mmCIF file of C-alpha atoms in Angstrom:
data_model
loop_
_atom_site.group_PDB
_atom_site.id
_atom_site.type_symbol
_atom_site.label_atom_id
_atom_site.label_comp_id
_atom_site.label_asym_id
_atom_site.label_seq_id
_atom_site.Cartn_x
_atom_site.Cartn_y
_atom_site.Cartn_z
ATOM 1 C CA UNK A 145 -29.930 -13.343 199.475
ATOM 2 C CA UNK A 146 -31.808 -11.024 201.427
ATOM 3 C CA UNK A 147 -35.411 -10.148 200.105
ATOM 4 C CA UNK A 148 -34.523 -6.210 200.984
ATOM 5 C CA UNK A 149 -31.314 -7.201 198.450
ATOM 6 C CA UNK A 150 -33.946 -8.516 195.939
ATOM 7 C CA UNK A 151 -36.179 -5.317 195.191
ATOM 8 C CA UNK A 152 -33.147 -3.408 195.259
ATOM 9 C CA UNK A 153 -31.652 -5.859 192.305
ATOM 10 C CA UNK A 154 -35.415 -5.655 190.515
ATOM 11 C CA UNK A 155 -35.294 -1.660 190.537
ATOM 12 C CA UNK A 156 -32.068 -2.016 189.120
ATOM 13 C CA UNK A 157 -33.445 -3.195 186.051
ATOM 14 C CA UNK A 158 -36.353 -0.283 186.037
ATOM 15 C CA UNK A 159 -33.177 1.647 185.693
ATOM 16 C CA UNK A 160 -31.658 0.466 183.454
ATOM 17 C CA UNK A 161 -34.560 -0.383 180.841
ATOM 18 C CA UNK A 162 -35.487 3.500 181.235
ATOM 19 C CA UNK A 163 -31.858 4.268 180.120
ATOM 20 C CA UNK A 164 -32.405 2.002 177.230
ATOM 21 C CA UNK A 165 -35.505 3.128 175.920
ATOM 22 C CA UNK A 166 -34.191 6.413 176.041
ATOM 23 C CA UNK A 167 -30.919 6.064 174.666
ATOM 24 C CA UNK A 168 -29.441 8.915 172.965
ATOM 25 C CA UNK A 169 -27.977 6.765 170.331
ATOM 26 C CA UNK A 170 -31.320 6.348 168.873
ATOM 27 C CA UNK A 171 -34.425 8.475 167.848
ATOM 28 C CA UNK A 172 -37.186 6.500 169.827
ATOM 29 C CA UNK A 173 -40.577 7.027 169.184
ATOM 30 C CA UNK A 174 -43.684 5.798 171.225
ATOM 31 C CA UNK A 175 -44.316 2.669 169.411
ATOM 32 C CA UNK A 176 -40.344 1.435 169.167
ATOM 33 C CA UNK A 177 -40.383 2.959 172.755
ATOM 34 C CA UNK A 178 -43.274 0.694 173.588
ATOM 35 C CA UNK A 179 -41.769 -2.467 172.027
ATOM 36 C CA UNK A 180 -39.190 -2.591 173.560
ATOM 37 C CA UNK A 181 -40.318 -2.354 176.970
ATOM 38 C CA UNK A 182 -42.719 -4.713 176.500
ATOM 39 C CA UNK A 183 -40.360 -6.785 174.845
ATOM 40 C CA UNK A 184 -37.668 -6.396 177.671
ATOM 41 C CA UNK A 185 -40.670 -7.421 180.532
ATOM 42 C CA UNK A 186 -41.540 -10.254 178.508
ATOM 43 C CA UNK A 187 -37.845 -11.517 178.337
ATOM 44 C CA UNK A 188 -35.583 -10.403 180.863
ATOM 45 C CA UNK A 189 -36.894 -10.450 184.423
ATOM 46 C CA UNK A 190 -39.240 -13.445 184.153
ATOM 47 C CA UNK A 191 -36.726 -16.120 185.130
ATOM 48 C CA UNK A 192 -35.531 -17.094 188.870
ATOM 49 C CA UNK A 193 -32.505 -14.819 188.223
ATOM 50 C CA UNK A 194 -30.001 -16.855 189.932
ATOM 51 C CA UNK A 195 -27.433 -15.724 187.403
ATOM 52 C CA UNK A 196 -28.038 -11.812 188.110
ATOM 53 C CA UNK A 197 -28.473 -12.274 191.552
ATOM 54 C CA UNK A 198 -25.498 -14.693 192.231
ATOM 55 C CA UNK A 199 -23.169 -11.506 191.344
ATOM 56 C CA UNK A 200 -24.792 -9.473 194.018
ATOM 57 C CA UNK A 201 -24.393 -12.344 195.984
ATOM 58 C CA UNK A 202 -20.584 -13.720 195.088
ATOM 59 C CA UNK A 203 -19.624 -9.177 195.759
ATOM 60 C CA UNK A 204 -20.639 -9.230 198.605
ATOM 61 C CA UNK A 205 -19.117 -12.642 199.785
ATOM 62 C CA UNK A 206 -15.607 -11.460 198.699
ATOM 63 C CA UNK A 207 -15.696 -8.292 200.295
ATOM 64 C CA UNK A 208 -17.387 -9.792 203.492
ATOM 65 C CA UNK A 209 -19.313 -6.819 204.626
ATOM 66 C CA UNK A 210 -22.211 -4.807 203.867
ATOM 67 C CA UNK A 211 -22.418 -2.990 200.977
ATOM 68 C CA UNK A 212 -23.072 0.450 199.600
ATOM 69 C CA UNK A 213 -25.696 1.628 197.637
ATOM 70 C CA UNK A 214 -23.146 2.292 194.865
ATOM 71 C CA UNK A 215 -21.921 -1.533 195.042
ATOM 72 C CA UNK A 216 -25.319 -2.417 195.247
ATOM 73 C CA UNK A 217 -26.176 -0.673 192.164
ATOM 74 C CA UNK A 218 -22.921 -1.853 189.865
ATOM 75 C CA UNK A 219 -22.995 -5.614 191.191
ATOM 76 C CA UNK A 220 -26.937 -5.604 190.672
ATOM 77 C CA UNK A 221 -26.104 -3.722 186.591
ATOM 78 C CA UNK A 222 -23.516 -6.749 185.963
ATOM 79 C CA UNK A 223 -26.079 -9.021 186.942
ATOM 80 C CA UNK A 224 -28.618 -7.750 184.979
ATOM 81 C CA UNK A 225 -26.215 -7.597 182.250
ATOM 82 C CA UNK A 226 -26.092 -11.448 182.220
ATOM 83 C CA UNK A 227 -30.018 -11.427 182.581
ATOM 84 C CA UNK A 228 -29.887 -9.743 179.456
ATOM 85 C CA UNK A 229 -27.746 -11.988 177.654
ATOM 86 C CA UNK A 230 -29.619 -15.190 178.927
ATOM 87 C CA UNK A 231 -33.078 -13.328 177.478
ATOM 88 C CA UNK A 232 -31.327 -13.177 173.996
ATOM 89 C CA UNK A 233 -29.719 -16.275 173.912
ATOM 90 C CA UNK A 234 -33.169 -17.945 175.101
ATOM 91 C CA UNK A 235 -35.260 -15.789 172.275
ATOM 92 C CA UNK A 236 -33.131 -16.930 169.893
ATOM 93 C CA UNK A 237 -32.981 -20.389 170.758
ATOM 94 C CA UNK A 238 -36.857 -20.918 171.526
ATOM 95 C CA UNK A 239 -36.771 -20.181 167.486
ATOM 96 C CA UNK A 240 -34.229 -22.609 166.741
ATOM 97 C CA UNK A 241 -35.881 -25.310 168.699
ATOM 98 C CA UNK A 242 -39.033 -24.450 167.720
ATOM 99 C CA UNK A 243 -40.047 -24.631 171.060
ATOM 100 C CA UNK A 244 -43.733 -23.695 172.602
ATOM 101 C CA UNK A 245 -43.341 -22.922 176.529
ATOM 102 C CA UNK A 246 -40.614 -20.747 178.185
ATOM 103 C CA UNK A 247 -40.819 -20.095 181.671
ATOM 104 C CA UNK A 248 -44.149 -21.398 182.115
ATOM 105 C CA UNK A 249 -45.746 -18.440 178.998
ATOM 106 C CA UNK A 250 -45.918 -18.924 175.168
ATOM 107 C CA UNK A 251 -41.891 -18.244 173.830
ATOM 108 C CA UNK A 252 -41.886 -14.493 172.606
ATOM 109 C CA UNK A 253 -41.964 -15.870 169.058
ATOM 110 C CA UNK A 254 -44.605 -17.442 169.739
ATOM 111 C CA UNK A 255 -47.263 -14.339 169.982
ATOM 112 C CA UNK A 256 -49.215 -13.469 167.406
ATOM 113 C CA UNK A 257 -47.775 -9.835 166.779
ATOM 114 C CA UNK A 258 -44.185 -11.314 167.470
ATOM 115 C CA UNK A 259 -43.299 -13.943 164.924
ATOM 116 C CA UNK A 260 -40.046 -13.568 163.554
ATOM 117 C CA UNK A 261 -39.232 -9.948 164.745
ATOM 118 C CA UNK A 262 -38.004 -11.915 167.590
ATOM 119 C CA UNK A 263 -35.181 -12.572 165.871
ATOM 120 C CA UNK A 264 -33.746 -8.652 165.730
ATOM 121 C CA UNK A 265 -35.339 -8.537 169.244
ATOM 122 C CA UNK A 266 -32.759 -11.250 169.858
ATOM 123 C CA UNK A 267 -30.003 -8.853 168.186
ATOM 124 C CA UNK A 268 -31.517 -5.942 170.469
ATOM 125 C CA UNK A 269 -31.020 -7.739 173.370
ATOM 126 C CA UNK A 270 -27.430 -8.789 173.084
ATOM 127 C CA UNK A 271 -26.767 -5.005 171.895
ATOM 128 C CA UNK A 272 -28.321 -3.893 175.313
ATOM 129 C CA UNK A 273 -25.239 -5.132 177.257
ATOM 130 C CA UNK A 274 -22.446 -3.173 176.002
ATOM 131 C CA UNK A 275 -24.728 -0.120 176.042
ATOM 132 C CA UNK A 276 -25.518 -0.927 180.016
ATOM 133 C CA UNK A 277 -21.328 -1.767 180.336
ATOM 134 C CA UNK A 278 -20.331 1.384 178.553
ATOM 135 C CA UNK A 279 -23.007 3.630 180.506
ATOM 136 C CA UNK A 280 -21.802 2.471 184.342
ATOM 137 C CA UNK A 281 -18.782 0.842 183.779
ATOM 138 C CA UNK A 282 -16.698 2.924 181.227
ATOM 139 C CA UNK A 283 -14.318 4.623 183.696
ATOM 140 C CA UNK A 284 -13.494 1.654 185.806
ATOM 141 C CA UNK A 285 -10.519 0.559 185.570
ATOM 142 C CA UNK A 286 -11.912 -3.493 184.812
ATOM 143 C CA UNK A 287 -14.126 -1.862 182.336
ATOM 144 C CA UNK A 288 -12.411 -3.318 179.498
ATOM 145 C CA UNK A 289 -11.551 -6.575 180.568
ATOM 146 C CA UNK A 290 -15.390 -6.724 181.459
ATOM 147 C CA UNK A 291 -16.094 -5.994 177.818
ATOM 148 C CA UNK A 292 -13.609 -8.464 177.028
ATOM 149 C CA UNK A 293 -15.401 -11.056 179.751
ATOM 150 C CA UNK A 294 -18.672 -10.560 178.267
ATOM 151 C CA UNK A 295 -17.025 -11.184 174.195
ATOM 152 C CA UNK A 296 -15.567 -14.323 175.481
ATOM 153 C CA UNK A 297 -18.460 -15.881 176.972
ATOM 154 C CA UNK A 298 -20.651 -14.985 174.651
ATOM 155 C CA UNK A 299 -18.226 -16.746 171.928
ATOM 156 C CA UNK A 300 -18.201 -20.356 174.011
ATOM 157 C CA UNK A 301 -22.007 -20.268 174.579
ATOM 158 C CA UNK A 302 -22.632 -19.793 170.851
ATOM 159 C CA UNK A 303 -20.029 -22.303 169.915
ATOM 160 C CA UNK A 304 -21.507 -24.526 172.665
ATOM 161 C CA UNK A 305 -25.052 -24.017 170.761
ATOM 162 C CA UNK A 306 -23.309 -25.048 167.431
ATOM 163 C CA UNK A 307 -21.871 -28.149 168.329
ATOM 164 C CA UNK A 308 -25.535 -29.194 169.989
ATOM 165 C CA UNK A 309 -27.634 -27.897 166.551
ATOM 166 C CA UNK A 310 -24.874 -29.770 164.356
ATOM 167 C CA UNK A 311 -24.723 -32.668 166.623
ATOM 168 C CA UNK A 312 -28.605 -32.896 166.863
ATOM 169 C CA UNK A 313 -29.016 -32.865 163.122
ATOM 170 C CA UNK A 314 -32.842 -34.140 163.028
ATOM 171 C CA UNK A 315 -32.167 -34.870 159.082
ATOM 172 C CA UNK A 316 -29.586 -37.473 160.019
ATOM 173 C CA UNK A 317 -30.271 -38.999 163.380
ATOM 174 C CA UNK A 318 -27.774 -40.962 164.283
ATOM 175 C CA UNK A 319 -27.402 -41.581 168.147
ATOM 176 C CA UNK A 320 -23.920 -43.744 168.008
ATOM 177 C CA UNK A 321 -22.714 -39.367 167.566
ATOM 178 C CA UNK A 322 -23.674 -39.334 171.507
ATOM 179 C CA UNK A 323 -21.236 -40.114 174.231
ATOM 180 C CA UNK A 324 -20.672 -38.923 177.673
ATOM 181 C CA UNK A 325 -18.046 -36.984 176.164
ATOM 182 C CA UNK A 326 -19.616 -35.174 173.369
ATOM 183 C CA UNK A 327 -22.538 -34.020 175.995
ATOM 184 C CA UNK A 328 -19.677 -32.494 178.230
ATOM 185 C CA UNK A 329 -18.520 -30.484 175.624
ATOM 186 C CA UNK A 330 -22.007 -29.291 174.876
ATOM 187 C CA UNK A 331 -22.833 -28.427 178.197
ATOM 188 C CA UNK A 332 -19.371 -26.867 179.147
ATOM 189 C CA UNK A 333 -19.675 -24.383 176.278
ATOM 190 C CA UNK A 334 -23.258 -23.846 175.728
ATOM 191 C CA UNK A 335 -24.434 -23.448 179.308
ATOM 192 C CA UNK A 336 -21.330 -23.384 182.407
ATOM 193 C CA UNK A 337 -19.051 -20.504 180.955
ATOM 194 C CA UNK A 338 -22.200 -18.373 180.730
ATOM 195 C CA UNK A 339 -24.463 -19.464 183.712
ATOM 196 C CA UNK A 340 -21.793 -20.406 186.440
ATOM 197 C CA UNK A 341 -18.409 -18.655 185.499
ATOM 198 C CA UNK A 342 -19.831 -15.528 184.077
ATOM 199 C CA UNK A 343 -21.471 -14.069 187.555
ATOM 200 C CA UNK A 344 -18.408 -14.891 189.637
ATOM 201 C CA UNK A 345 -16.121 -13.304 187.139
ATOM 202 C CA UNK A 346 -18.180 -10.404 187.008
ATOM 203 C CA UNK A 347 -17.580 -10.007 191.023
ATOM 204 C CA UNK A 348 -13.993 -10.909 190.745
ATOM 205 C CA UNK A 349 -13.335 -8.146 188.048
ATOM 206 C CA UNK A 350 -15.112 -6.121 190.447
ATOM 207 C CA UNK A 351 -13.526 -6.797 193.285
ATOM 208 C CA UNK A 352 -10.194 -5.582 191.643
ATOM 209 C CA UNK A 353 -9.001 -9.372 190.895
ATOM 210 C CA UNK A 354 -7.142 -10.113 188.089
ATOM 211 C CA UNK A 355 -9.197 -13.235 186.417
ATOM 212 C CA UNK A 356 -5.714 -15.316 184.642
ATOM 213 C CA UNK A 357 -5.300 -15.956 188.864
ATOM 214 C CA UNK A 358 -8.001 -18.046 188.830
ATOM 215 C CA UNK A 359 -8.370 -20.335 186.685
ATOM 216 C CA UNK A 360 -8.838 -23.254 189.365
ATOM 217 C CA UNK A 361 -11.962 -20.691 190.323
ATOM 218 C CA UNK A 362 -13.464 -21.333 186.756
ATOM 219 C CA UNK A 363 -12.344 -24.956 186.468
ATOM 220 C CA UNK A 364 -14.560 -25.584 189.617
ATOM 221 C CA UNK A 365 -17.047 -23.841 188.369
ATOM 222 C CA UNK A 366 -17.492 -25.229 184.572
ATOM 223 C CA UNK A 367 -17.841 -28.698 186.726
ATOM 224 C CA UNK A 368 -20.907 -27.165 188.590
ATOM 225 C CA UNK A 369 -22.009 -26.048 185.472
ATOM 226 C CA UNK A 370 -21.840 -29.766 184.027
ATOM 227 C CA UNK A 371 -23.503 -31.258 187.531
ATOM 228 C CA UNK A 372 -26.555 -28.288 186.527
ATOM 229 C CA UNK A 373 -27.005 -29.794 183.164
ATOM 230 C CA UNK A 374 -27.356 -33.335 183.715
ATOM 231 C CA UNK A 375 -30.031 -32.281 187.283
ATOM 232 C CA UNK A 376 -31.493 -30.541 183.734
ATOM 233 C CA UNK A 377 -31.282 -33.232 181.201
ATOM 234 C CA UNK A 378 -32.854 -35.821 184.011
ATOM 235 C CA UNK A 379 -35.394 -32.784 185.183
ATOM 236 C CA UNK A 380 -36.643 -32.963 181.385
ATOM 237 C CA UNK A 381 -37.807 -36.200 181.614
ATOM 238 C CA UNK A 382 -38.249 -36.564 185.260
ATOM 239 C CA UNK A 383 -39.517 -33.852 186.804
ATOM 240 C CA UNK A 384 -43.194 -32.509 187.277
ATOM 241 C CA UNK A 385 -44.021 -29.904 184.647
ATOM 242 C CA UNK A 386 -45.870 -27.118 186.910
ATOM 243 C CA UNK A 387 -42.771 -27.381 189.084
ATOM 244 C CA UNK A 388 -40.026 -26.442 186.135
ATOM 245 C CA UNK A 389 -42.296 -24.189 184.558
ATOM 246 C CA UNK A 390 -41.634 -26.295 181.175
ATOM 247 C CA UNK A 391 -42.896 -29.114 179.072
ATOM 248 C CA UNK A 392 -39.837 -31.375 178.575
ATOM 249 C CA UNK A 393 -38.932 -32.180 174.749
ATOM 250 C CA UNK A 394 -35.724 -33.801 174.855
ATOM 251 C CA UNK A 395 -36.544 -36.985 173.600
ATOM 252 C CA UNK A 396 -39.060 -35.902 170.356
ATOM 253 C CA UNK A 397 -36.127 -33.078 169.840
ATOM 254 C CA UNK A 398 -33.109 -35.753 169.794
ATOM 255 C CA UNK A 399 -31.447 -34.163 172.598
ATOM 256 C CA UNK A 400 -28.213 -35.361 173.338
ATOM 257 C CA UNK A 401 -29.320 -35.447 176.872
ATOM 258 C CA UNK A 402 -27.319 -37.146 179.630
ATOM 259 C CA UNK A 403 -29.991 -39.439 180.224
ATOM 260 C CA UNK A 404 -29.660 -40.803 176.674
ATOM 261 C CA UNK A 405 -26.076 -41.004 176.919
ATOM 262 C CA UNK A 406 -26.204 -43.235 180.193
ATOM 263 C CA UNK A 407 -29.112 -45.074 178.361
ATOM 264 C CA UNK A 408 -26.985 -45.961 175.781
ATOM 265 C CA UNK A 409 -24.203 -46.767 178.270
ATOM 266 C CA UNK A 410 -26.128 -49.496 180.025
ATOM 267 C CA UNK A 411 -28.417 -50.518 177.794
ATOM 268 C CA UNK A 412 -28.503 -54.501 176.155
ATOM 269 C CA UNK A 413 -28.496 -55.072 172.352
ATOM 270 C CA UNK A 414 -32.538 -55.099 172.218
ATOM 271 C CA UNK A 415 -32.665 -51.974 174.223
ATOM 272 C CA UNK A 416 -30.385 -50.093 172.203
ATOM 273 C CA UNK A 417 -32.458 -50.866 169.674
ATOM 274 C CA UNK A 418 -35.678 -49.476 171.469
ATOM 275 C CA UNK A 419 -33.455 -45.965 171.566
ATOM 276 C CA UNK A 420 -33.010 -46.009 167.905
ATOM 277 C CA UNK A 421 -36.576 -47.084 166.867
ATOM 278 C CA UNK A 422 -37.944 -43.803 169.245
ATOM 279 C CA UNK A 423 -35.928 -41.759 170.309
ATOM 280 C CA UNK A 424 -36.646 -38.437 168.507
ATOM 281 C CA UNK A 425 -39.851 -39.304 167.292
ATOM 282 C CA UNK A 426 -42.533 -36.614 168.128
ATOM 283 C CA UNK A 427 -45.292 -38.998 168.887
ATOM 284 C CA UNK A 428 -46.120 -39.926 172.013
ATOM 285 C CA UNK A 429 -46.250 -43.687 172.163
ATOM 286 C CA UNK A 430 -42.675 -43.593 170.861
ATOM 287 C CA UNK A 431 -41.295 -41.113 173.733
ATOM 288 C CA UNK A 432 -43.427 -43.304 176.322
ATOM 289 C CA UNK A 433 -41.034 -46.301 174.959
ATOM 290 C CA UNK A 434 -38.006 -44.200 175.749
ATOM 291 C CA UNK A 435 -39.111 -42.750 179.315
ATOM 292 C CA UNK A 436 -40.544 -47.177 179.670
ATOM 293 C CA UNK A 437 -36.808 -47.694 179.202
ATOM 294 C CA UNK A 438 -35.650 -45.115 181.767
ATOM 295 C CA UNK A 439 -37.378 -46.549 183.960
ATOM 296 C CA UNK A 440 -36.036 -50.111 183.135
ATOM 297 C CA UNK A 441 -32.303 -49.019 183.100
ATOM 298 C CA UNK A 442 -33.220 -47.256 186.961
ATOM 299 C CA UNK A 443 -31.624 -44.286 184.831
ATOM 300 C CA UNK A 444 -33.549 -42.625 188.548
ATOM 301 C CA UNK A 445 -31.026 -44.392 190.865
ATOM 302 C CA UNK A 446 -27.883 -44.101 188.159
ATOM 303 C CA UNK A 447 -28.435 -40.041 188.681
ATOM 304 C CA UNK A 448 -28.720 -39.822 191.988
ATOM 305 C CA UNK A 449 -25.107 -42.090 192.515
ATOM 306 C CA UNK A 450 -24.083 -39.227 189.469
ATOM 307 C CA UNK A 451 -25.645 -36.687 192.253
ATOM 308 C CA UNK A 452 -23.939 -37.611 195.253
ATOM 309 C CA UNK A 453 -20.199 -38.529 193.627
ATOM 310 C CA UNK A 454 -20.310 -34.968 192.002
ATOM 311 C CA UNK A 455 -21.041 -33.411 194.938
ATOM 312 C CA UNK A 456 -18.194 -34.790 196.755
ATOM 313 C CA UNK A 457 -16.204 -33.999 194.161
ATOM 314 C CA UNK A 458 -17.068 -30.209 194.053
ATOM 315 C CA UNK A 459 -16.825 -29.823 197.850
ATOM 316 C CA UNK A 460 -13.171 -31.478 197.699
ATOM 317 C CA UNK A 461 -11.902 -28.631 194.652
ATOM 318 C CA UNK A 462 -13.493 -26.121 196.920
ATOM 319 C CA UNK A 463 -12.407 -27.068 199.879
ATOM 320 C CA UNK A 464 -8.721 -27.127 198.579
ATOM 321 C CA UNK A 465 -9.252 -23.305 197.478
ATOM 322 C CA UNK A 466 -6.139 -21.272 199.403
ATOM 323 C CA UNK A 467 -9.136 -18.121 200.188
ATOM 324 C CA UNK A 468 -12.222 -18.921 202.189
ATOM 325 C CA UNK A 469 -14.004 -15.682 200.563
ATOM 326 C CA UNK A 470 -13.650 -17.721 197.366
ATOM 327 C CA UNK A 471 -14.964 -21.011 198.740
ATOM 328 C CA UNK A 472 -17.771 -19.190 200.852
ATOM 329 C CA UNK A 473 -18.805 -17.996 196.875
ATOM 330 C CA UNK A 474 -18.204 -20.968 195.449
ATOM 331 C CA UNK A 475 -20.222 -23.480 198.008
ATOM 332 C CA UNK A 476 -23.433 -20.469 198.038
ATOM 333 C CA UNK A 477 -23.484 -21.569 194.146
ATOM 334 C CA UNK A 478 -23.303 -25.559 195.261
ATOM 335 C CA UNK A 479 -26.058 -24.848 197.609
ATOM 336 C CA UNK A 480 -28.115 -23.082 195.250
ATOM 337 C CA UNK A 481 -28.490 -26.090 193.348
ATOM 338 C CA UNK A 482 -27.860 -29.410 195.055
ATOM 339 C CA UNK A 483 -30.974 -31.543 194.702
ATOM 340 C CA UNK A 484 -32.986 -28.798 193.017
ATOM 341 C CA UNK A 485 -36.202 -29.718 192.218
ATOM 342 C CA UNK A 486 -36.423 -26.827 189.037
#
């Protein structure tokens, strides 16, 4: 992605919030005007924006030539469009989790004039992309099975975030719930269809391509979606907090985190009985215990085999893709994240 591609995506969304804070549909004065552009900054553009920008991206792969300025523009609006619907999926859930940090600031519910207005912020937000659809999109001929695109993701990723809330019960903590299996269907729901299949759909609609064709294309790409969660899940515990821009809280929020999973996998009678005496606790001599066990399982080594079979995994299903437009799009998104350190 070229940085001259970049600040043409980022005025995109200086667009499009100006069309939102003046939308006809709504008698705006200065201070709802002023919320919600500050609540839009706070929210929406703060991220690393793969998602937005892999549609830019994944356009201009399938066509295989530079674009125009009109291209630009609708690939960069669908991209922002997902942007969007990350920021109110991630408002939301910062409440849910009662989480602190997002993206290395305070969440949004977390400021003192915020509180729980973030939760109609969160209703805002998700009420921002059909307005943005309708406004650019509404004579194109995809227009509604973008609509349609956006519904259906939408639908898996707060499905996905049911079975993790019901599954993470803190009243009833019972880890003999978690399994390898259970975490795929999490992640598959709650995070790939939204992060991983949602931007290359977008270009594919785009594009003129009829989406029931390619189904292998979103296969592949829920499996990259899976790989992304478990570099996450391990990340959590692993990784250096100034480098993700989080504090990790699996472990004193019950998580049914990959590492956990595996933990319970490998672990000896004793061990397993190390997991249930901590894990979920919030103080911090019990989630030293669990990462003390990490350690002792290698759970470091076990992910990186994970790491290197998935890969050569993914680069087989791609490789046996019929179009190399599609597998150019498809290994940019491998590359994006293989090893990733955030």
């Amino acid at each position: 992605m070229s940085t001259d591609l970049k600040s043409k995506f980022l005025k995109v969304y200086d667009t499009l919030k100006s069309e939102l804070i003046n939308d006809p549909a709504f008698e705006f004065d200065d201070d709802s005007r002023q919320w919600i552009e500050k609540m839009l900054d706070y929210n929406v553009p703060g991220g690393k924006l793969n998602r937005g920008l892999s549609v830019v991206d994944s356009y201009q792969l399938l066509k295989g030539g530079e674009l125009t300025d009109d291209e630009i523009f609708l690939s960069s609006a669908l991209g922002w469009c997902i942007e969007w619907l990350q920021a109110y999926f991630l408002v939301l859930d910062d409440i849910m989790d009662e989480s602190h940090t997002r993206r290395g600031q305070p969440c949004w519910f977390r400021l003192p004039k915020v509180g729980m207005i973030a939760a109609n912020d969160g209703i805002l937000l998700r009420n921002h992309v059909p307005r943005i659809l309708k406004n650019h999109f509404r004579g194109k001929p995809y227009y509604v099975d973008l609509v349609d695109l956006f519904n259906e993701v939408e639908f898996q990723t707060a499905s996905g975030q049911m079975i993790d809330l019901i599954t993470t019960l803190v009243g009833e903590k019972d880890l003999s719930k978690y399994s390898l299996s259970v975490h795929r269907r999490i992640v598959q729901y709650k995070t790939a269809y939204y992060s991983f299949y949602l931007p290359v759909a977008c270009a594919l609609l785009m594009f003129g391509e009829d989406l029931d064709k390619h189904v292998e294309v979103k296969n592949v790409l829920v499996e990259m979606g899976t790989y992304f969660q478990v570099q996450d899940d391990y990340l959590d515990c692993f990784g250096t907090p100034e480098v993700i821009g989080k504090i990790g809280t699996d472990i004193e929020d019950f998580k049914c985190s990959w590492l956990v999973v595996k933990a319970l996998e490998l672990a000896n009678e004793e061990q397993k009985k190390v997991l249930h005496e901590n894990y979920g606790k919030k103080d911090p001599a019990s989630v030293a215990k669990v990462k003390e066990l990490y350690h002792a399982l290698n759970l470091q080594a076990v992910f990186e085999d994970y790491e290197a079979t998935s890969y050569k995994k993914l680069i087989t299903s791609i490789e046996n893709h019929p179009s190399k437009a599609v597998q150019a799009v498809l290994k940019s998104f491998l590359g994006k994240i293989y090893k990733r350190q955030k």
